[in-house]
Amino acid sequence: MAGVNSPAERFDLITRRLQEVLGGEAIKALLEQGQNPKCYWGTAPTGRPHIGYFVPLTKIADFLRAGVEVTILFADVHAFLDNLKAPLELVGYRTKYYEYILTTVFKSLGIPTSKLRFIEGSSYQLTKEYNMDNYKLCSIVTEHDAKKAGAEVVKQVENAFLSGLLYPGLQALDEQYLGCDFQFGGVDQRKIFVFAEEYLPKLGYAKRAHLMNPMVPGLAGGKMSSSDPNSKIDFLDSPDVVKSKIKKAFCEEGNVTENGLLAFAKAVLIPISELRLERLKSKTVADPEEGSVSLGEPKPFITDDAPEGAVFTIQRDTKFGGPSHYKSYDEMEKDFAEKNLHPGDLKVAVRDAINSLLDPIRKAFEANEEWQKIEKLAYPDPNAKPEKKKKAKVYHPPPPGKGKNAIPLESAPSEATPEEAPAEPSAP
């Protein structure tokens, strides 16, 4: 390992840039024993994944560097249970689409997929053992606790479906059946994590640690959501679409509290730039394969003339002060708050960085016909008109005397009757 070896350094790498850590002491204990912690991160294949996924996927690179064994769960059963998001017949296609997207994003970031375990929830969630544990949970969990746990994740309706109430319990059981030491997710899942910490021990299972990354605001403020196309940028959006969405994004001068672009730079762009800079210095720690296979041109988001320590560059014309090189997000935020960084310049820098991240993903999609077919099946165009089926032509022969080549009956030669037939010549 290069650079980071001690348990304390590995723990710092595992927990850096996270918003909250529950049960961190258990992870420290494993590291001090020389063990590699096991983690799982799950995603329900419902709406189209967007660039907000860069936040957890970039963090997974830190886990791998620290020697963590990572499982990626495609929670297909959860996707079906989360009402109104993914009809059952689409879940299989969407699971495959998510697998294509996440695998390609990992490769574009230089993260070796050979170190990751991909698994579908239905591969074990339909077993007798899992279902018996689910029934045990149902016997001790109240409706109030189940609804409270899923409040930030499961779609809330006035008259809740039972499927949504099952969701938190199943996610808690996943920790046991995937054999993890900690679960990783967004801070929006905190209530489910607390639910798991309370109820798994009641089934006789170990209490796990929980690590949470911050949520990235949408382009117009609020949560970046798959269901709101104006709040997010899709992994396959074209450069022109990205440009248009960034141009319309809310970015009030001096406002740093309701600024989705600054938040994205903090949670995604600067961490990726730091990851690439560390890789250039061979600081890949316990993951020597990192960066060995990478799509596109994985350059840090700085110019060639940036000073040592810079992690992000805002390029400007010299008549407007020239480029600004930032060594941290705090420096960038301070500049924006003091109106030394104009919203227009920030938008251009973020737009260009996002397009550079998406370019290798777009190219991989365009070169993969199977992925293109899956995309159409997983997310059919709601405005597409159903194809009209052409009626098969059936040939019906015309009646006698009819048709294009028929001879009129009155002019047709008639057959001679026996009486009218000419007599045969007599023998001589």
Short mmCIF file of C-alpha atoms in Angstrom, two decimals, residues 66-410:
data_model
loop_
_atom_site.label_atom_id
_atom_site.label_comp_id
_atom_site.label_asym_id
_atom_site.label_seq_id
_atom_site.Cartn_x
_atom_site.Cartn_y
_atom_site.Cartn_z
CA ALA A 66 -8.92 1.47 2.33
CA GLY A 67 -9.37 -2.25 1.66
CA VAL A 68 -13.13 -2.37 2.24
CA GLU A 69 -14.96 -5.26 0.52
CA VAL A 70 -17.90 -3.62 -1.27
CA THR A 71 -21.17 -5.19 -2.40
CA ILE A 72 -23.45 -3.31 -4.80
CA LEU A 73 -27.08 -4.35 -4.32
CA PHE A 74 -29.61 -3.90 -7.12
CA ALA A 75 -32.69 -3.89 -4.92
CA ASP A 76 -35.20 -5.14 -7.47
CA VAL A 77 -37.73 -6.35 -4.89
CA HIS A 78 -37.54 -2.98 -3.12
CA ALA A 79 -38.13 -1.24 -6.46
CA PHE A 80 -41.35 -3.15 -6.93
CA LEU A 81 -42.52 -2.52 -3.35
CA ASP A 82 -41.87 1.24 -3.53
CA ASN A 83 -45.31 1.97 -4.94
CA LEU A 84 -45.93 3.87 -8.14
CA LYS A 85 -42.28 3.92 -9.24
CA ALA A 86 -41.53 0.71 -11.10
CA PRO A 87 -44.19 -1.72 -12.33
CA LEU A 88 -43.13 -5.32 -11.95
CA GLU A 89 -42.74 -5.94 -15.68
CA LEU A 90 -40.17 -3.12 -15.94
CA VAL A 91 -38.04 -3.96 -12.90
CA GLY A 92 -35.96 -6.60 -14.70
CA TYR A 93 -35.10 -4.25 -17.57
CA ARG A 94 -34.31 -1.38 -15.22
CA THR A 95 -32.07 -3.59 -13.10
CA LYS A 96 -30.06 -4.43 -16.22
CA TYR A 97 -29.95 -0.75 -17.22
CA TYR A 98 -28.63 0.22 -13.77
CA GLU A 99 -25.96 -2.45 -14.04
CA TYR A 100 -24.79 -1.03 -17.36
CA ILE A 101 -24.77 2.55 -16.03
CA LEU A 102 -23.00 1.88 -12.73
CA THR A 103 -20.39 -0.40 -14.27
CA THR A 104 -19.59 2.24 -16.90
CA VAL A 105 -19.45 5.06 -14.34
CA PHE A 106 -17.05 3.05 -12.17
CA LYS A 107 -14.82 2.45 -15.20
CA SER A 108 -14.96 6.13 -16.17
CA LEU A 109 -13.73 6.98 -12.67
CA GLY A 110 -10.96 4.39 -12.88
CA ILE A 111 -12.54 2.18 -10.21
CA PRO A 112 -11.84 -1.52 -10.90
CA THR A 113 -15.13 -3.43 -11.01
CA SER A 114 -13.25 -6.68 -10.30
CA LYS A 115 -13.11 -5.56 -6.66
CA LEU A 116 -16.89 -5.13 -6.46
CA ARG A 117 -19.60 -7.72 -5.91
CA PHE A 118 -22.87 -7.08 -7.77
CA ILE A 119 -25.98 -8.87 -6.55
CA GLU A 120 -29.75 -8.69 -7.18
CA GLY A 121 -31.98 -8.63 -4.13
CA SER A 122 -34.36 -11.24 -5.53
CA SER A 123 -31.49 -13.77 -5.55
CA TYR A 124 -31.84 -14.20 -1.77
CA GLN A 125 -34.89 -12.18 -0.69
CA LEU A 126 -37.26 -14.88 -1.98
CA THR A 127 -35.71 -17.67 0.09
CA LYS A 128 -37.53 -19.41 2.95
CA GLU A 129 -35.04 -18.15 5.55
CA TYR A 130 -35.29 -14.51 4.49
CA ASN A 131 -39.08 -14.59 4.40
CA MET A 132 -39.30 -16.19 7.83
CA ASP A 133 -37.14 -13.38 9.22
CA ASN A 134 -39.39 -10.89 7.47
CA TYR A 135 -42.44 -12.45 9.17
CA LYS A 136 -40.65 -12.25 12.53
CA LEU A 137 -40.02 -8.55 11.93
CA CYS A 138 -43.66 -8.02 11.01
CA SER A 139 -44.64 -9.53 14.35
CA ILE A 140 -42.64 -6.97 16.37
CA VAL A 141 -42.62 -3.81 14.21
CA THR A 142 -45.52 -1.38 14.59
CA GLU A 143 -47.17 0.41 11.70
CA HIS A 144 -45.99 3.70 13.20
CA ASP A 145 -42.32 2.64 13.31
CA ALA A 146 -42.38 1.21 9.78
CA LYS A 147 -43.98 4.32 8.33
CA LYS A 148 -41.61 6.61 10.23
CA ALA A 149 -38.54 4.67 9.07
CA GLY A 150 -39.46 4.96 5.42
CA ALA A 151 -40.68 8.54 5.53
CA GLU A 152 -37.73 9.99 3.56
CA VAL A 153 -37.36 7.13 1.08
CA VAL A 154 -40.73 5.47 0.40
CA LYS A 155 -43.36 7.47 -1.46
CA GLN A 156 -45.83 8.72 1.14
CA VAL A 157 -49.55 8.58 0.45
CA GLU A 158 -52.52 9.23 2.72
CA ASN A 159 -53.62 5.60 2.74
CA ALA A 160 -50.27 3.77 2.71
CA PHE A 161 -49.86 0.48 0.90
CA LEU A 162 -48.57 -2.43 2.95
CA SER A 163 -45.67 -2.81 0.48
CA GLY A 164 -44.22 0.52 1.56
CA LEU A 165 -44.39 -0.51 5.21
CA LEU A 166 -42.36 -3.64 4.46
CA TYR A 167 -39.58 -1.67 2.75
CA PRO A 168 -37.55 -0.60 5.86
CA GLY A 169 -37.60 -4.10 7.36
CA LEU A 170 -36.32 -5.68 4.17
CA GLN A 171 -33.50 -3.14 3.92
CA ALA A 172 -32.55 -3.92 7.53
CA LEU A 173 -32.49 -7.66 6.82
CA ASP A 174 -30.23 -7.07 3.81
CA GLU A 175 -27.42 -6.16 6.21
CA GLN A 176 -27.53 -9.65 7.72
CA TYR A 177 -27.99 -11.58 4.49
CA LEU A 178 -25.26 -9.67 2.65
CA GLY A 179 -22.87 -10.19 5.56
CA CYS A 180 -21.82 -6.56 5.86
CA ASP A 181 -20.17 -4.70 8.73
CA PHE A 182 -21.63 -1.37 7.65
CA GLN A 183 -24.22 -0.07 5.25
CA PHE A 184 -23.52 3.02 3.17
CA GLY A 185 -26.19 5.36 1.82
CA GLY A 186 -27.49 8.89 1.59
CA VAL A 187 -28.40 10.87 4.68
CA ASP A 188 -32.02 10.60 3.51
CA GLN A 189 -31.90 6.95 4.66
CA ARG A 190 -30.95 7.78 8.23
CA LYS A 191 -34.31 6.73 9.68
CA ILE A 192 -34.06 3.32 8.01
CA PHE A 193 -30.53 2.93 9.37
CA VAL A 194 -31.69 3.75 12.91
CA PHE A 195 -34.57 1.28 12.42
CA ALA A 196 -32.07 -1.43 11.47
CA GLU A 197 -29.90 -0.68 14.51
CA GLU A 198 -32.93 -1.10 16.77
CA TYR A 199 -34.59 -4.15 15.25
CA LEU A 200 -31.82 -6.44 13.98
CA PRO A 201 -30.60 -7.17 17.54
CA LYS A 202 -34.19 -8.14 18.43
CA LEU A 203 -33.89 -10.94 15.86
CA GLY A 204 -30.58 -12.02 17.38
CA TYR A 205 -28.43 -10.37 14.69
CA ALA A 206 -25.52 -7.97 15.10
CA LYS A 207 -25.95 -4.23 15.04
CA ARG A 208 -24.16 -2.70 12.03
CA ALA A 209 -22.50 0.66 11.50
CA HIS A 210 -23.98 3.17 9.06
CA LEU A 211 -22.19 5.74 6.92
CA MET A 212 -24.05 8.56 5.17
CA ASN A 213 -23.06 10.87 2.36
CA PRO A 214 -24.71 14.28 1.82
CA MET A 215 -27.54 14.67 -0.68
CA VAL A 216 -26.93 16.87 -3.71
CA PRO A 217 -29.58 19.58 -4.25
CA GLY A 218 -31.34 19.74 -7.58
CA LEU A 219 -30.58 22.38 -10.18
CA ALA A 220 -33.61 24.39 -9.11
CA GLY A 221 -33.11 23.77 -5.38
CA GLY A 222 -34.55 20.94 -3.31
CA LYS A 223 -33.67 17.27 -3.77
CA MET A 224 -32.22 16.06 -7.06
CA SER A 225 -34.90 13.61 -8.14
CA SER A 226 -35.27 11.07 -10.94
CA SER A 227 -38.95 11.96 -11.18
CA ASP A 228 -38.23 15.65 -11.91
CA PRO A 229 -36.27 16.00 -15.17
CA ASN A 230 -35.67 19.71 -14.54
CA SER A 231 -33.93 19.05 -11.22
CA LYS A 232 -31.26 16.67 -12.48
CA ILE A 233 -28.92 15.80 -15.32
CA ASP A 234 -29.17 12.30 -16.76
CA PHE A 235 -26.00 10.29 -17.38
CA LEU A 236 -26.89 10.19 -21.08
CA ASP A 237 -27.93 13.82 -21.54
CA SER A 238 -26.24 15.37 -24.58
CA PRO A 239 -23.78 18.28 -24.20
CA ASP A 240 -26.44 20.68 -25.48
CA VAL A 241 -28.99 19.43 -22.96
CA VAL A 242 -26.43 19.78 -20.15
CA LYS A 243 -25.66 23.31 -21.31
CA SER A 244 -29.35 24.21 -21.37
CA LYS A 245 -30.04 22.78 -17.90
CA ILE A 246 -27.01 24.46 -16.34
CA LYS A 247 -27.97 27.76 -17.95
CA LYS A 248 -31.44 27.56 -16.35
CA ALA A 249 -30.14 26.42 -12.96
CA PHE A 250 -30.78 28.66 -9.97
CA CYS A 251 -27.51 30.36 -9.10
CA GLU A 252 -28.12 33.69 -7.39
CA GLU A 253 -25.07 35.88 -6.97
CA GLY A 254 -23.64 35.60 -3.46
CA ASN A 255 -26.16 32.91 -2.42
CA VAL A 256 -24.27 29.86 -1.14
CA THR A 257 -27.08 28.18 0.81
CA GLU A 258 -29.46 27.43 -2.06
CA ASN A 259 -27.01 26.74 -4.83
CA GLY A 260 -27.14 23.32 -6.50
CA LEU A 261 -24.08 24.07 -8.66
CA LEU A 262 -21.85 24.90 -5.70
CA ALA A 263 -23.17 21.85 -3.87
CA PHE A 264 -22.37 19.63 -6.85
CA ALA A 265 -18.87 21.07 -7.07
CA LYS A 266 -18.39 20.33 -3.36
CA ALA A 267 -19.82 16.78 -3.36
CA VAL A 268 -18.70 15.55 -6.78
CA LEU A 269 -16.35 17.67 -8.87
CA ILE A 270 -13.76 18.55 -6.25
CA PRO A 271 -13.67 15.00 -4.76
CA ILE A 272 -13.19 13.53 -8.25
CA SER A 273 -10.48 16.07 -9.00
CA GLU A 274 -8.75 15.17 -5.72
CA LEU A 275 -9.11 11.46 -6.49
CA ARG A 276 -7.39 11.97 -9.85
CA LEU A 277 -4.64 14.10 -8.35
CA GLU A 278 -3.99 11.47 -5.69
CA ARG A 279 -3.86 8.81 -8.38
CA LEU A 280 -1.23 10.81 -10.29
CA LYS A 281 0.84 10.74 -7.09
CA SER A 282 0.28 6.95 -6.72
CA LYS A 283 -1.78 7.42 -3.57
CA THR A 284 -4.20 4.61 -4.35
CA VAL A 285 -3.52 2.95 -1.00
CA ALA A 286 -4.86 -0.63 -0.81
CA ASP A 287 -6.15 -0.65 -4.35
CA PRO A 288 -3.19 -0.85 -6.78
CA GLU A 289 -5.56 -1.65 -9.67
CA GLU A 290 -7.28 1.72 -9.38
CA GLY A 291 -6.90 3.70 -12.58
CA SER A 292 -5.43 0.77 -14.51
CA VAL A 293 -8.47 0.80 -16.79
CA SER A 294 -10.19 4.13 -17.27
CA LEU A 295 -12.58 5.43 -19.90
CA GLY A 296 -11.96 8.84 -21.40
CA GLU A 297 -9.27 11.25 -20.24
CA PRO A 298 -9.32 11.29 -16.42
CA LYS A 299 -7.76 14.70 -15.84
CA PRO A 300 -8.21 16.74 -12.66
CA PHE A 301 -10.40 19.81 -13.07
CA ILE A 302 -7.45 22.21 -13.12
CA THR A 303 -5.46 23.90 -15.85
CA ASP A 304 -1.88 22.92 -16.67
CA ASP A 305 -0.57 26.13 -15.12
CA ALA A 306 -2.47 25.68 -11.84
CA PRO A 307 -0.30 26.07 -8.72
CA GLU A 308 0.56 23.10 -6.50
CA GLY A 309 -2.36 22.15 -4.27
CA ALA A 310 -5.09 23.45 -6.58
CA VAL A 311 -8.09 21.13 -7.01
CA PHE A 312 -10.41 23.22 -9.20
CA THR A 313 -9.93 25.99 -11.74
CA ILE A 314 -12.46 28.60 -12.88
CA GLN A 315 -11.30 29.91 -16.24
CA ARG A 316 -11.98 33.55 -17.13
CA ASP A 317 -10.81 36.01 -19.71
CA THR A 318 -7.87 38.11 -18.56
CA LYS A 319 -9.98 41.27 -18.83
CA PHE A 320 -12.20 39.82 -16.09
CA GLY A 321 -9.31 38.90 -13.82
CA GLY A 322 -8.04 35.69 -15.43
CA PRO A 323 -8.42 32.17 -14.02
CA SER A 324 -9.03 31.42 -10.35
CA HIS A 325 -7.40 28.34 -8.84
CA TYR A 326 -8.91 26.91 -5.67
CA LYS A 327 -7.22 24.59 -3.19
CA SER A 328 -10.47 23.71 -1.44
CA TYR A 329 -14.21 24.06 -1.72
CA ASP A 330 -14.22 26.52 1.18
CA GLU A 331 -12.09 28.92 -0.86
CA MET A 332 -14.53 28.69 -3.77
CA GLU A 333 -17.57 29.21 -1.55
CA LYS A 334 -15.95 32.23 0.13
CA ASP A 335 -15.21 33.79 -3.26
CA PHE A 336 -18.79 33.23 -4.40
CA ALA A 337 -20.26 34.60 -1.17
CA GLU A 338 -18.13 37.75 -1.52
CA LYS A 339 -19.20 38.03 -5.18
CA ASN A 340 -15.67 37.60 -6.46
CA LEU A 341 -16.86 34.56 -8.39
CA HIS A 342 -19.65 35.37 -10.85
CA PRO A 343 -22.53 32.90 -11.36
CA GLY A 344 -21.88 32.89 -15.11
CA ASP A 345 -18.26 31.78 -14.66
CA LEU A 346 -19.28 29.11 -12.16
CA LYS A 347 -21.91 27.76 -14.57
CA VAL A 348 -19.42 27.47 -17.41
CA ALA A 349 -16.86 25.66 -15.24
CA VAL A 350 -19.43 23.23 -13.81
CA ARG A 351 -20.95 22.63 -17.24
CA ASP A 352 -17.59 21.78 -18.81
CA ALA A 353 -16.62 19.51 -15.92
CA ILE A 354 -19.91 17.63 -16.07
CA ASN A 355 -19.66 17.15 -19.83
CA SER A 356 -16.13 15.79 -19.44
CA LEU A 357 -17.45 13.28 -16.89
CA LEU A 358 -20.37 12.23 -19.08
CA ASP A 359 -18.54 12.05 -22.41
CA PRO A 360 -17.02 8.54 -21.91
CA ILE A 361 -20.37 7.27 -20.60
CA ARG A 362 -22.22 8.57 -23.64
CA LYS A 363 -19.66 7.01 -25.98
CA ALA A 364 -19.90 3.64 -24.22
CA PHE A 365 -23.69 3.73 -24.58
CA GLU A 366 -23.53 4.64 -28.27
CA ALA A 367 -21.17 1.72 -28.92
CA ASN A 368 -23.32 -0.85 -27.14
CA GLU A 369 -26.42 -1.98 -29.06
CA GLU A 370 -27.60 -4.29 -26.28
CA TRP A 371 -27.50 -1.43 -23.75
CA GLN A 372 -29.49 0.74 -26.18
CA LYS A 373 -32.17 -1.96 -26.48
CA ILE A 374 -32.35 -2.34 -22.71
CA GLU A 375 -32.70 1.43 -22.29
CA LYS A 376 -35.76 1.52 -24.56
CA LEU A 377 -37.36 -1.42 -22.74
CA ALA A 378 -36.58 -0.02 -19.29
CA TYR A 379 -37.77 3.52 -19.99
CA PRO A 380 -40.19 3.47 -22.92
CA ASP A 381 -41.10 6.84 -24.37
CA PRO A 382 -44.45 7.80 -22.76
CA ASN A 383 -45.29 9.98 -25.77
CA ALA A 384 -44.55 7.32 -28.35
CA LYS A 385 -47.58 6.35 -30.40
CA PRO A 386 -48.22 2.63 -30.60
CA GLU A 387 -47.29 1.14 -33.93
CA LYS A 388 -50.25 0.41 -36.15
CA LYS A 389 -50.35 -3.21 -37.08
CA LYS A 390 -50.84 -3.74 -40.77
CA LYS A 391 -53.62 -6.11 -41.59
CA ALA A 392 -52.38 -9.17 -43.41
CA LYS A 393 -53.76 -9.37 -46.92
CA VAL A 394 -55.72 -12.55 -47.62
CA TYR A 395 -56.11 -13.59 -51.24
CA HIS A 396 -59.65 -14.37 -52.32
CA PRO A 397 -59.89 -15.78 -55.89
CA PRO A 398 -62.42 -13.91 -58.06
CA PRO A 399 -65.62 -15.65 -59.14
CA PRO A 400 -65.82 -17.07 -62.70
CA GLY A 401 -65.70 -14.34 -65.30
CA LYS A 402 -64.32 -11.76 -62.87
CA GLY A 403 -60.87 -10.43 -62.23
CA LYS A 404 -58.22 -8.55 -64.20
CA ASN A 405 -57.45 -11.31 -66.68
CA ALA A 406 -60.94 -12.83 -66.93
CA ILE A 407 -62.53 -13.45 -70.37
CA PRO A 408 -66.14 -12.26 -70.67
CA LEU A 409 -68.53 -15.17 -70.57
CA GLU A 410 -70.33 -14.19 -73.81
#
